[in-house]
Structure formats: structure tokens, C-alpha cells
Amino acid sequence: MTTLGLIGYGAIARDIVTAFPAHAVDWVVLLREGASPVLPANVRAVTRLDLLTHARPAAVVEAAGQEAVAAYVPALLEAGIPTVIASVGALADAALQTRLAAAGSIGGTRFVLPAGALGGLDYLRAIAALPDARVRYTSRKPPAAWKAELAALGLSAGQEAVTLFEGTPQEAARAYPKNLNAAFAVALAVGADKVTVRAIADPKAAGNTHEIEAESAAGTAAFRLANTPSPGNPKTSALTALSVAAALRDLLDMGGR
């Protein structure tokens, strides 16, 4: 049996657990005090970080939101435990990026950032060195994924698309920590200064749609992914958990190096 760790047990974490054979993996999940989700037989809960660390998991997946990255991941890395970070938008905080890198150096391990709901990041990394590169990322989701955000703006779901946000990746990560992690994945690939982010509530959207438009001296490119929303959380795509699981498998194959 391989011991693996989780931070949080929401829709993404549940899907990750089901992506691995139950007979092959013993999961230890860190939950906040008082949380009591129904757990499969091969998943046990702890409520303190030291208990998760003491279990010596081969790797940990953070799947609890941006605040959890700052609260737990540096200590895991310092303890030599490689970690897959699902809440990529947390790295909009440059100081946290520095902390994570330093913690990984202390522990002799690293953190991994999965592609999540996106594709085309290899193209963006390739043009990142070009000074004229410009990228626009658009998140287009059905109103069900933006209920709280629409309510905060005093809007309700109508028949027309509504632009909720347009700005920098850093602003997007802070304003919409549960919806726009993908935007910062784009920023990390090509450089935040080259990216503009839009968020649109669109009743005609075919699932959670991600649109990437890039221009540079190397040419132009357009990527469009229409992802099925996660059954457990319409804010995220079902592809996100698949991507995190794939990143975890790659990390385990590499022995955390």
C-alpha cells in the first residue's frame, strides 16, 4: 500500500481518490476541526498538520483552496513531502512563491502545479521569452457557477452573457479564488505581465469554457476547451481532478524529485 495525503475533501479530492485503485492506496486527509464528510474505507481523517506529516505520505495533494496553500504546504515541503497544488491562484502572492521555493529547498523536494482545466500551456511557455507576446484568457461559465458573484453585483441570470471581471491575473486570483485558478496557470506559463483575464457568466456556455488567445512574433494561436462541470461543484471542471491525478502519478513515478 502507498500512503498519500490530501488537504480538504471536496469535489476535487473525492474524484482524485476514485482515480486510484482502493486496494493500492491508503489516503490520509487533513480536515478542519468539526468537518465530518463520509469517507471511503481507505481514507482516514486527521485534523492536525503534524498528524498528516507523521503518516509520511509519499506525496500530498492540496485541494482545499488558496488559503490552505499558505497554511500547510510550506511545512509539508520543509518535511520533505512533495505536494501537488490544485489552487494554483495562490501563487499570485509573490511572497508565497518565495516561501514555497525556500521550503522545497530545505526539505529537498518540490511542489507541482498541474495544468488543471487547461491545455496549450506548453505553447505559452514557448512564447514567454518573446517581449511582444500578449495573451487574453477568458473564463466563460454558466450562471450556476457564478451564483454568489452575480448576487454580489446585484445581478441575476438572464438570457445574455454578463462580463463579471476584466483585469490582471493577480486581481483575478484575489477576486475569484474558487473560479479563476486557471487564469493564474496561464500567467505562470507565459508571464503575468503579458496576460489579460476576463470572466463571463454566459447562459449559452457549453460547460465551463476556457478560451486562450495568444499573439507574438511567433504567430497567433487560439485554444478553446469546453469542459464538463464537476458534478459535485459547478465552479470547477471535471477535468481538473483528472489533471491533478495525472500530475500526482507523474510525481510518484519520479520519486518526488
PDB file of N, CA and C in Angstrom, residues 15-89:
ATOM      1  N   ASP A  15     -12.891  13.026  -6.293  1.00  0.00           N
ATOM      2  CA  ASP A  15     -12.627  12.468  -7.621  1.00  0.00           C
ATOM      3  C   ASP A  15     -11.201  11.922  -7.728  1.00  0.00           C
ATOM      4  N   ILE A  16     -10.255  12.560  -7.059  1.00  0.00           N
ATOM      5  CA  ILE A  16      -8.879  12.064  -7.075  1.00  0.00           C
ATOM      6  C   ILE A  16      -8.804  10.693  -6.403  1.00  0.00           C
ATOM      7  N   VAL A  17      -9.469  10.550  -5.271  1.00  0.00           N
ATOM      8  CA  VAL A  17      -9.455   9.263  -4.563  1.00  0.00           C
ATOM      9  C   VAL A  17      -9.989   8.153  -5.460  1.00  0.00           C
ATOM     10  N   THR A  18     -11.073   8.438  -6.172  1.00  0.00           N
ATOM     11  CA  THR A  18     -11.668   7.401  -7.029  1.00  0.00           C
ATOM     12  C   THR A  18     -10.814   7.112  -8.259  1.00  0.00           C
ATOM     13  N   ALA A  19      -9.861   7.990  -8.570  1.00  0.00           N
ATOM     14  CA  ALA A  19      -8.995   7.781  -9.736  1.00  0.00           C
ATOM     15  C   ALA A  19      -7.878   6.781  -9.464  1.00  0.00           C
ATOM     16  N   PHE A  20      -7.707   6.375  -8.194  1.00  0.00           N
ATOM     17  CA  PHE A  20      -6.667   5.422  -7.825  1.00  0.00           C
ATOM     18  C   PHE A  20      -7.306   4.156  -7.261  1.00  0.00           C
ATOM     19  N   PRO A  21      -6.733   2.981  -7.527  1.00  0.00           N
ATOM     20  CA  PRO A  21      -7.306   1.740  -7.007  1.00  0.00           C
ATOM     21  C   PRO A  21      -7.370   1.744  -5.479  1.00  0.00           C
ATOM     22  N   ALA A  22      -8.522   1.415  -4.943  1.00  0.00           N
ATOM     23  CA  ALA A  22      -8.717   1.466  -3.488  1.00  0.00           C
ATOM     24  C   ALA A  22      -7.795   0.496  -2.759  1.00  0.00           C
ATOM     25  N   HIS A  23      -7.471  -0.619  -3.400  1.00  0.00           N
ATOM     26  CA  HIS A  23      -6.636  -1.620  -2.727  1.00  0.00           C
ATOM     27  C   HIS A  23      -5.162  -1.231  -2.707  1.00  0.00           C
ATOM     28  N   ALA A  24      -4.792  -0.181  -3.481  1.00  0.00           N
ATOM     29  CA  ALA A  24      -3.381   0.168  -3.629  1.00  0.00           C
ATOM     30  C   ALA A  24      -2.967   1.401  -2.849  1.00  0.00           C
ATOM     31  N   VAL A  25      -3.928   2.214  -2.408  1.00  0.00           N
ATOM     32  CA  VAL A  25      -3.606   3.495  -1.782  1.00  0.00           C
ATOM     33  C   VAL A  25      -4.318   3.651  -0.448  1.00  0.00           C
ATOM     34  N   ASP A  26      -3.563   4.059   0.545  1.00  0.00           N
ATOM     35  CA  ASP A  26      -4.088   4.437   1.861  1.00  0.00           C
ATOM     36  C   ASP A  26      -4.024   5.951   1.937  1.00  0.00           C
ATOM     37  N   TRP A  27      -5.169   6.616   2.005  1.00  0.00           N
ATOM     38  CA  TRP A  27      -5.234   8.074   1.997  1.00  0.00           C
ATOM     39  C   TRP A  27      -5.358   8.613   3.414  1.00  0.00           C
ATOM     40  N   VAL A  28      -4.657   9.714   3.675  1.00  0.00           N
ATOM     41  CA  VAL A  28      -4.808  10.453   4.922  1.00  0.00           C
ATOM     42  C   VAL A  28      -5.232  11.863   4.547  1.00  0.00           C
ATOM     43  N   VAL A  29      -6.401  12.290   5.004  1.00  0.00           N
ATOM     44  CA  VAL A  29      -6.925  13.595   4.612  1.00  0.00           C
ATOM     45  C   VAL A  29      -6.943  14.537   5.814  1.00  0.00           C
ATOM     46  N   LEU A  30      -6.401  15.719   5.612  1.00  0.00           N
ATOM     47  CA  LEU A  30      -6.410  16.762   6.639  1.00  0.00           C
ATOM     48  C   LEU A  30      -7.685  17.573   6.507  1.00  0.00           C
ATOM     49  N   LEU A  31      -8.512  17.544   7.555  1.00  0.00           N
ATOM     50  CA  LEU A  31      -9.775  18.264   7.576  1.00  0.00           C
ATOM     51  C   LEU A  31      -9.759  19.315   8.672  1.00  0.00           C
ATOM     52  N   ARG A  32     -10.560  20.346   8.486  1.00  0.00           N
ATOM     53  CA  ARG A  32     -10.706  21.327   9.560  1.00  0.00           C
ATOM     54  C   ARG A  32     -11.490  20.688  10.703  1.00  0.00           C
ATOM     55  N   GLU A  33     -11.270  21.185  11.901  1.00  0.00           N
ATOM     56  CA  GLU A  33     -11.954  20.677  13.088  1.00  0.00           C
ATOM     57  C   GLU A  33     -13.466  20.797  12.903  1.00  0.00           C
ATOM     58  N   GLY A  34     -14.180  19.726  13.159  1.00  0.00           N
ATOM     59  CA  GLY A  34     -15.638  19.741  13.046  1.00  0.00           C
ATOM     60  C   GLY A  34     -16.173  19.226  11.734  1.00  0.00           C
ATOM     61  N   ALA A  35     -15.318  19.128  10.710  1.00  0.00           N
ATOM     62  CA  ALA A  35     -15.769  18.598   9.416  1.00  0.00           C
ATOM     63  C   ALA A  35     -15.979  17.091   9.531  1.00  0.00           C
ATOM     64  N   SER A  36     -17.033  16.580   8.909  1.00  0.00           N
ATOM     65  CA  SER A  36     -17.323  15.149   9.041  1.00  0.00           C
ATOM     66  C   SER A  36     -17.900  14.584   7.745  1.00  0.00           C
ATOM     67  N   PRO A  37     -17.153  14.668   6.639  1.00  0.00           N
ATOM     68  CA  PRO A  37     -17.648  14.077   5.402  1.00  0.00           C
ATOM     69  C   PRO A  37     -17.657  12.558   5.498  1.00  0.00           C
ATOM     70  N   VAL A  38     -18.447  11.934   4.668  1.00  0.00           N
ATOM     71  CA  VAL A  38     -18.449  10.475   4.576  1.00  0.00           C
ATOM     72  C   VAL A  38     -17.200  10.060   3.797  1.00  0.00           C
ATOM     73  N   LEU A  39     -16.390   9.204   4.415  1.00  0.00           N
ATOM     74  CA  LEU A  39     -15.115   8.820   3.810  1.00  0.00           C
ATOM     75  C   LEU A  39     -15.125   7.348   3.408  1.00  0.00           C
ATOM     76  N   PRO A  40     -14.511   7.016   2.276  1.00  0.00           N
ATOM     77  CA  PRO A  40     -14.356   5.604   1.909  1.00  0.00           C
ATOM     78  C   PRO A  40     -13.486   4.866   2.917  1.00  0.00           C
ATOM     79  N   ALA A  41     -13.486   3.552   2.836  1.00  0.00           N
ATOM     80  CA  ALA A  41     -12.753   2.735   3.811  1.00  0.00           C
ATOM     81  C   ALA A  41     -11.258   2.983   3.783  1.00  0.00           C
ATOM     82  N   ASN A  42     -10.720   3.385   2.624  1.00  0.00           N
ATOM     83  CA  ASN A  42      -9.267   3.580   2.523  1.00  0.00           C
ATOM     84  C   ASN A  42      -8.849   5.029   2.740  1.00  0.00           C
ATOM     85  N   VAL A  43      -9.744   5.838   3.306  1.00  0.00           N
ATOM     86  CA  VAL A  43      -9.436   7.243   3.614  1.00  0.00           C
ATOM     87  C   VAL A  43      -9.679   7.486   5.100  1.00  0.00           C
ATOM     88  N   ARG A  44      -8.646   7.956   5.799  1.00  0.00           N
ATOM     89  CA  ARG A  44      -8.816   8.301   7.211  1.00  0.00           C
ATOM     90  C   ARG A  44      -8.512   9.783   7.410  1.00  0.00           C
ATOM     91  N   ALA A  45      -9.190  10.366   8.369  1.00  0.00           N
ATOM     92  CA  ALA A  45      -9.101  11.808   8.580  1.00  0.00           C
ATOM     93  C   ALA A  45      -8.216  12.147   9.773  1.00  0.00           C
ATOM     94  N   VAL A  46      -7.498  13.264   9.645  1.00  0.00           N
ATOM     95  CA  VAL A  46      -6.786  13.879  10.759  1.00  0.00           C
ATOM     96  C   VAL A  46      -7.137  15.361  10.756  1.00  0.00           C
ATOM     97  N   THR A  47      -6.970  16.000  11.889  1.00  0.00           N
ATOM     98  CA  THR A  47      -7.319  17.421  11.992  1.00  0.00           C
ATOM     99  C   THR A  47      -6.124  18.294  12.360  1.00  0.00           C
ATOM    100  N   ARG A  48      -4.924  17.679  12.362  1.00  0.00           N
ATOM    101  CA  ARG A  48      -3.719  18.458  12.632  1.00  0.00           C
ATOM    102  C   ARG A  48      -2.665  18.139  11.586  1.00  0.00           C
ATOM    103  N   LEU A  49      -1.954  19.173  11.170  1.00  0.00           N
ATOM    104  CA  LEU A  49      -0.941  19.001  10.136  1.00  0.00           C
ATOM    105  C   LEU A  49       0.159  18.046  10.577  1.00  0.00           C
ATOM    106  N   ASP A  50       0.529  18.088  11.862  1.00  0.00           N
ATOM    107  CA  ASP A  50       1.612  17.207  12.308  1.00  0.00           C
ATOM    108  C   ASP A  50       1.232  15.732  12.182  1.00  0.00           C
ATOM    109  N   LEU A  51      -0.071  15.417  12.312  1.00  0.00           N
ATOM    110  CA  LEU A  51      -0.510  14.032  12.150  1.00  0.00           C
ATOM    111  C   LEU A  51      -0.423  13.591  10.694  1.00  0.00           C
ATOM    112  N   LEU A  52      -0.719  14.507   9.772  1.00  0.00           N
ATOM    113  CA  LEU A  52      -0.553  14.195   8.356  1.00  0.00           C
ATOM    114  C   LEU A  52       0.921  13.986   8.036  1.00  0.00           C
ATOM    115  N   THR A  53       1.772  14.853   8.539  1.00  0.00           N
ATOM    116  CA  THR A  53       3.213  14.726   8.298  1.00  0.00           C
ATOM    117  C   THR A  53       3.757  13.437   8.897  1.00  0.00           C
ATOM    118  N   HIS A  54       3.275  13.088  10.092  1.00  0.00           N
ATOM    119  CA  HIS A  54       3.744  11.887  10.789  1.00  0.00           C
ATOM    120  C   HIS A  54       3.407  10.615  10.009  1.00  0.00           C
ATOM    121  N   ALA A  55       2.337  10.661   9.197  1.00  0.00           N
ATOM    122  CA  ALA A  55       1.957   9.500   8.391  1.00  0.00           C
ATOM    123  C   ALA A  55       2.937   9.245   7.250  1.00  0.00           C
ATOM    124  N   ARG A  56       3.829  10.204   6.972  1.00  0.00           N
ATOM    125  CA  ARG A  56       4.849  10.104   5.936  1.00  0.00           C
ATOM    126  C   ARG A  56       4.273   9.693   4.582  1.00  0.00           C
ATOM    127  N   PRO A  57       3.304  10.461   4.087  1.00  0.00           N
ATOM    128  CA  PRO A  57       2.772  10.142   2.759  1.00  0.00           C
ATOM    129  C   PRO A  57       3.843  10.339   1.687  1.00  0.00           C
ATOM    130  N   ALA A  58       3.755   9.550   0.634  1.00  0.00           N
ATOM    131  CA  ALA A  58       4.705   9.688  -0.472  1.00  0.00           C
ATOM    132  C   ALA A  58       4.524  11.022  -1.180  1.00  0.00           C
ATOM    133  N   ALA A  59       3.321  11.575  -1.128  1.00  0.00           N
ATOM    134  CA  ALA A  59       3.014  12.892  -1.690  1.00  0.00           C
ATOM    135  C   ALA A  59       1.681  13.346  -1.117  1.00  0.00           C
ATOM    136  N   VAL A  60       1.432  14.642  -1.210  1.00  0.00           N
ATOM    137  CA  VAL A  60       0.181  15.228  -0.728  1.00  0.00           C
ATOM    138  C   VAL A  60      -0.423  16.055  -1.849  1.00  0.00           C
ATOM    139  N   VAL A  61      -1.733  16.061  -1.931  1.00  0.00           N
ATOM    140  CA  VAL A  61      -2.461  16.935  -2.851  1.00  0.00           C
ATOM    141  C   VAL A  61      -3.207  17.983  -2.040  1.00  0.00           C
ATOM    142  N   GLU A  62      -2.952  19.252  -2.330  1.00  0.00           N
ATOM    143  CA  GLU A  62      -3.736  20.344  -1.740  1.00  0.00           C
ATOM    144  C   GLU A  62      -4.965  20.540  -2.604  1.00  0.00           C
ATOM    145  N   ALA A  63      -6.145  20.429  -2.006  1.00  0.00           N
ATOM    146  CA  ALA A  63      -7.397  20.606  -2.744  1.00  0.00           C
ATOM    147  C   ALA A  63      -8.415  21.320  -1.878  1.00  0.00           C
ATOM    148  N   ALA A  64      -7.944  22.332  -1.136  1.00  0.00           N
ATOM    149  CA  ALA A  64      -8.817  22.994  -0.159  1.00  0.00           C
ATOM    150  C   ALA A  64      -8.901  24.510  -0.342  1.00  0.00           C
ATOM    151  N   GLY A  65      -8.316  25.047  -1.396  1.00  0.00           N
ATOM    152  CA  GLY A  65      -8.404  26.483  -1.617  1.00  0.00           C
ATOM    153  C   GLY A  65      -7.095  27.208  -1.353  1.00  0.00           C
ATOM    154  N   GLN A  66      -7.038  28.456  -1.806  1.00  0.00           N
ATOM    155  CA  GLN A  66      -5.789  29.216  -1.773  1.00  0.00           C
ATOM    156  C   GLN A  66      -5.240  29.413  -0.364  1.00  0.00           C
ATOM    157  N   GLU A  67      -6.099  29.608   0.612  1.00  0.00           N
ATOM    158  CA  GLU A  67      -5.613  29.814   1.978  1.00  0.00           C
ATOM    159  C   GLU A  67      -4.890  28.580   2.496  1.00  0.00           C
ATOM    160  N   ALA A  68      -5.325  27.405   2.072  1.00  0.00           N
ATOM    161  CA  ALA A  68      -4.699  26.168   2.530  1.00  0.00           C
ATOM    162  C   ALA A  68      -3.269  26.037   2.012  1.00  0.00           C
ATOM    163  N   VAL A  69      -2.994  26.613   0.846  1.00  0.00           N
ATOM    164  CA  VAL A  69      -1.634  26.554   0.304  1.00  0.00           C
ATOM    165  C   VAL A  69      -0.668  27.250   1.255  1.00  0.00           C
ATOM    166  N   ALA A  70      -0.999  28.449   1.659  1.00  0.00           N
ATOM    167  CA  ALA A  70      -0.128  29.201   2.565  1.00  0.00           C
ATOM    168  C   ALA A  70      -0.071  28.564   3.947  1.00  0.00           C
ATOM    169  N   ALA A  71      -1.183  27.994   4.403  1.00  0.00           N
ATOM    170  CA  ALA A  71      -1.257  27.479   5.768  1.00  0.00           C
ATOM    171  C   ALA A  71      -0.495  26.166   5.950  1.00  0.00           C
ATOM    172  N   TYR A  72      -0.449  25.329   4.916  1.00  0.00           N
ATOM    173  CA  TYR A  72       0.062  23.973   5.111  1.00  0.00           C
ATOM    174  C   TYR A  72       1.219  23.554   4.208  1.00  0.00           C
ATOM    175  N   VAL A  73       1.240  24.038   2.974  1.00  0.00           N
ATOM    176  CA  VAL A  73       2.203  23.488   2.019  1.00  0.00           C
ATOM    177  C   VAL A  73       3.654  23.788   2.376  1.00  0.00           C
ATOM    178  N   PRO A  74       4.009  24.992   2.856  1.00  0.00           N
ATOM    179  CA  PRO A  74       5.422  25.203   3.211  1.00  0.00           C
ATOM    180  C   PRO A  74       5.937  24.190   4.230  1.00  0.00           C
ATOM    181  N   ALA A  75       5.130  23.877   5.243  1.00  0.00           N
ATOM    182  CA  ALA A  75       5.569  22.918   6.267  1.00  0.00           C
ATOM    183  C   ALA A  75       5.717  21.518   5.682  1.00  0.00           C
ATOM    184  N   LEU A  76       4.832  21.137   4.763  1.00  0.00           N
ATOM    185  CA  LEU A  76       4.953  19.833   4.126  1.00  0.00           C
ATOM    186  C   LEU A  76       6.244  19.743   3.318  1.00  0.00           C
ATOM    187  N   LEU A  77       6.543  20.793   2.571  1.00  0.00           N
ATOM    188  CA  LEU A  77       7.759  20.793   1.766  1.00  0.00           C
ATOM    189  C   LEU A  77       9.001  20.761   2.652  1.00  0.00           C
ATOM    190  N   GLU A  78       8.989  21.519   3.735  1.00  0.00           N
ATOM    191  CA  GLU A  78      10.134  21.505   4.652  1.00  0.00           C
ATOM    192  C   GLU A  78      10.340  20.109   5.255  1.00  0.00           C
ATOM    193  N   ALA A  79       9.247  19.355   5.402  1.00  0.00           N
ATOM    194  CA  ALA A  79       9.341  17.994   5.931  1.00  0.00           C
ATOM    195  C   ALA A  79       9.739  16.988   4.858  1.00  0.00           C
ATOM    196  N   GLY A  80       9.989  17.470   3.646  1.00  0.00           N
ATOM    197  CA  GLY A  80      10.429  16.591   2.568  1.00  0.00           C
ATOM    198  C   GLY A  80       9.308  15.870   1.854  1.00  0.00           C
ATOM    199  N   ILE A  81       8.071  16.380   1.964  1.00  0.00           N
ATOM    200  CA  ILE A  81       6.918  15.728   1.348  1.00  0.00           C
ATOM    201  C   ILE A  81       6.502  16.516   0.102  1.00  0.00           C
ATOM    202  N   PRO A  82       6.662  15.940  -1.085  1.00  0.00           N
ATOM    203  CA  PRO A  82       6.264  16.656  -2.306  1.00  0.00           C
ATOM    204  C   PRO A  82       4.760  16.875  -2.333  1.00  0.00           C
ATOM    205  N   THR A  83       4.354  18.000  -2.922  1.00  0.00           N
ATOM    206  CA  THR A  83       2.949  18.394  -2.850  1.00  0.00           C
ATOM    207  C   THR A  83       2.463  18.898  -4.206  1.00  0.00           C
ATOM    208  N   VAL A  84       1.298  18.411  -4.603  1.00  0.00           N
ATOM    209  CA  VAL A  84       0.625  18.907  -5.801  1.00  0.00           C
ATOM    210  C   VAL A  84      -0.348  19.993  -5.365  1.00  0.00           C
ATOM    211  N   ILE A  85      -0.233  21.169  -5.940  1.00  0.00           N
ATOM    212  CA  ILE A  85      -1.063  22.314  -5.558  1.00  0.00           C
ATOM    213  C   ILE A  85      -2.168  22.502  -6.592  1.00  0.00           C
ATOM    214  N   ALA A  86      -3.407  22.214  -6.197  1.00  0.00           N
ATOM    215  CA  ALA A  86      -4.535  22.408  -7.101  1.00  0.00           C
ATOM    216  C   ALA A  86      -4.945  23.876  -7.185  1.00  0.00           C
ATOM    217  N   SER A  87      -4.802  24.606  -6.074  1.00  0.00           N
ATOM    218  CA  SER A  87      -5.224  26.017  -6.025  1.00  0.00           C
ATOM    219  C   SER A  87      -4.090  26.904  -6.527  1.00  0.00           C
ATOM    220  N   VAL A  88      -3.844  26.823  -7.836  1.00  0.00           N
ATOM    221  CA  VAL A  88      -2.700  27.500  -8.449  1.00  0.00           C
ATOM    222  C   VAL A  88      -2.757  29.006  -8.230  1.00  0.00           C
ATOM    223  N   GLY A  89      -3.960  29.567  -8.131  1.00  0.00           N
ATOM    224  CA  GLY A  89      -4.092  31.009  -7.950  1.00  0.00           C
ATOM    225  C   GLY A  89      -3.425  31.539  -6.702  1.00  0.00           C
TER     226      GLY A  89
END
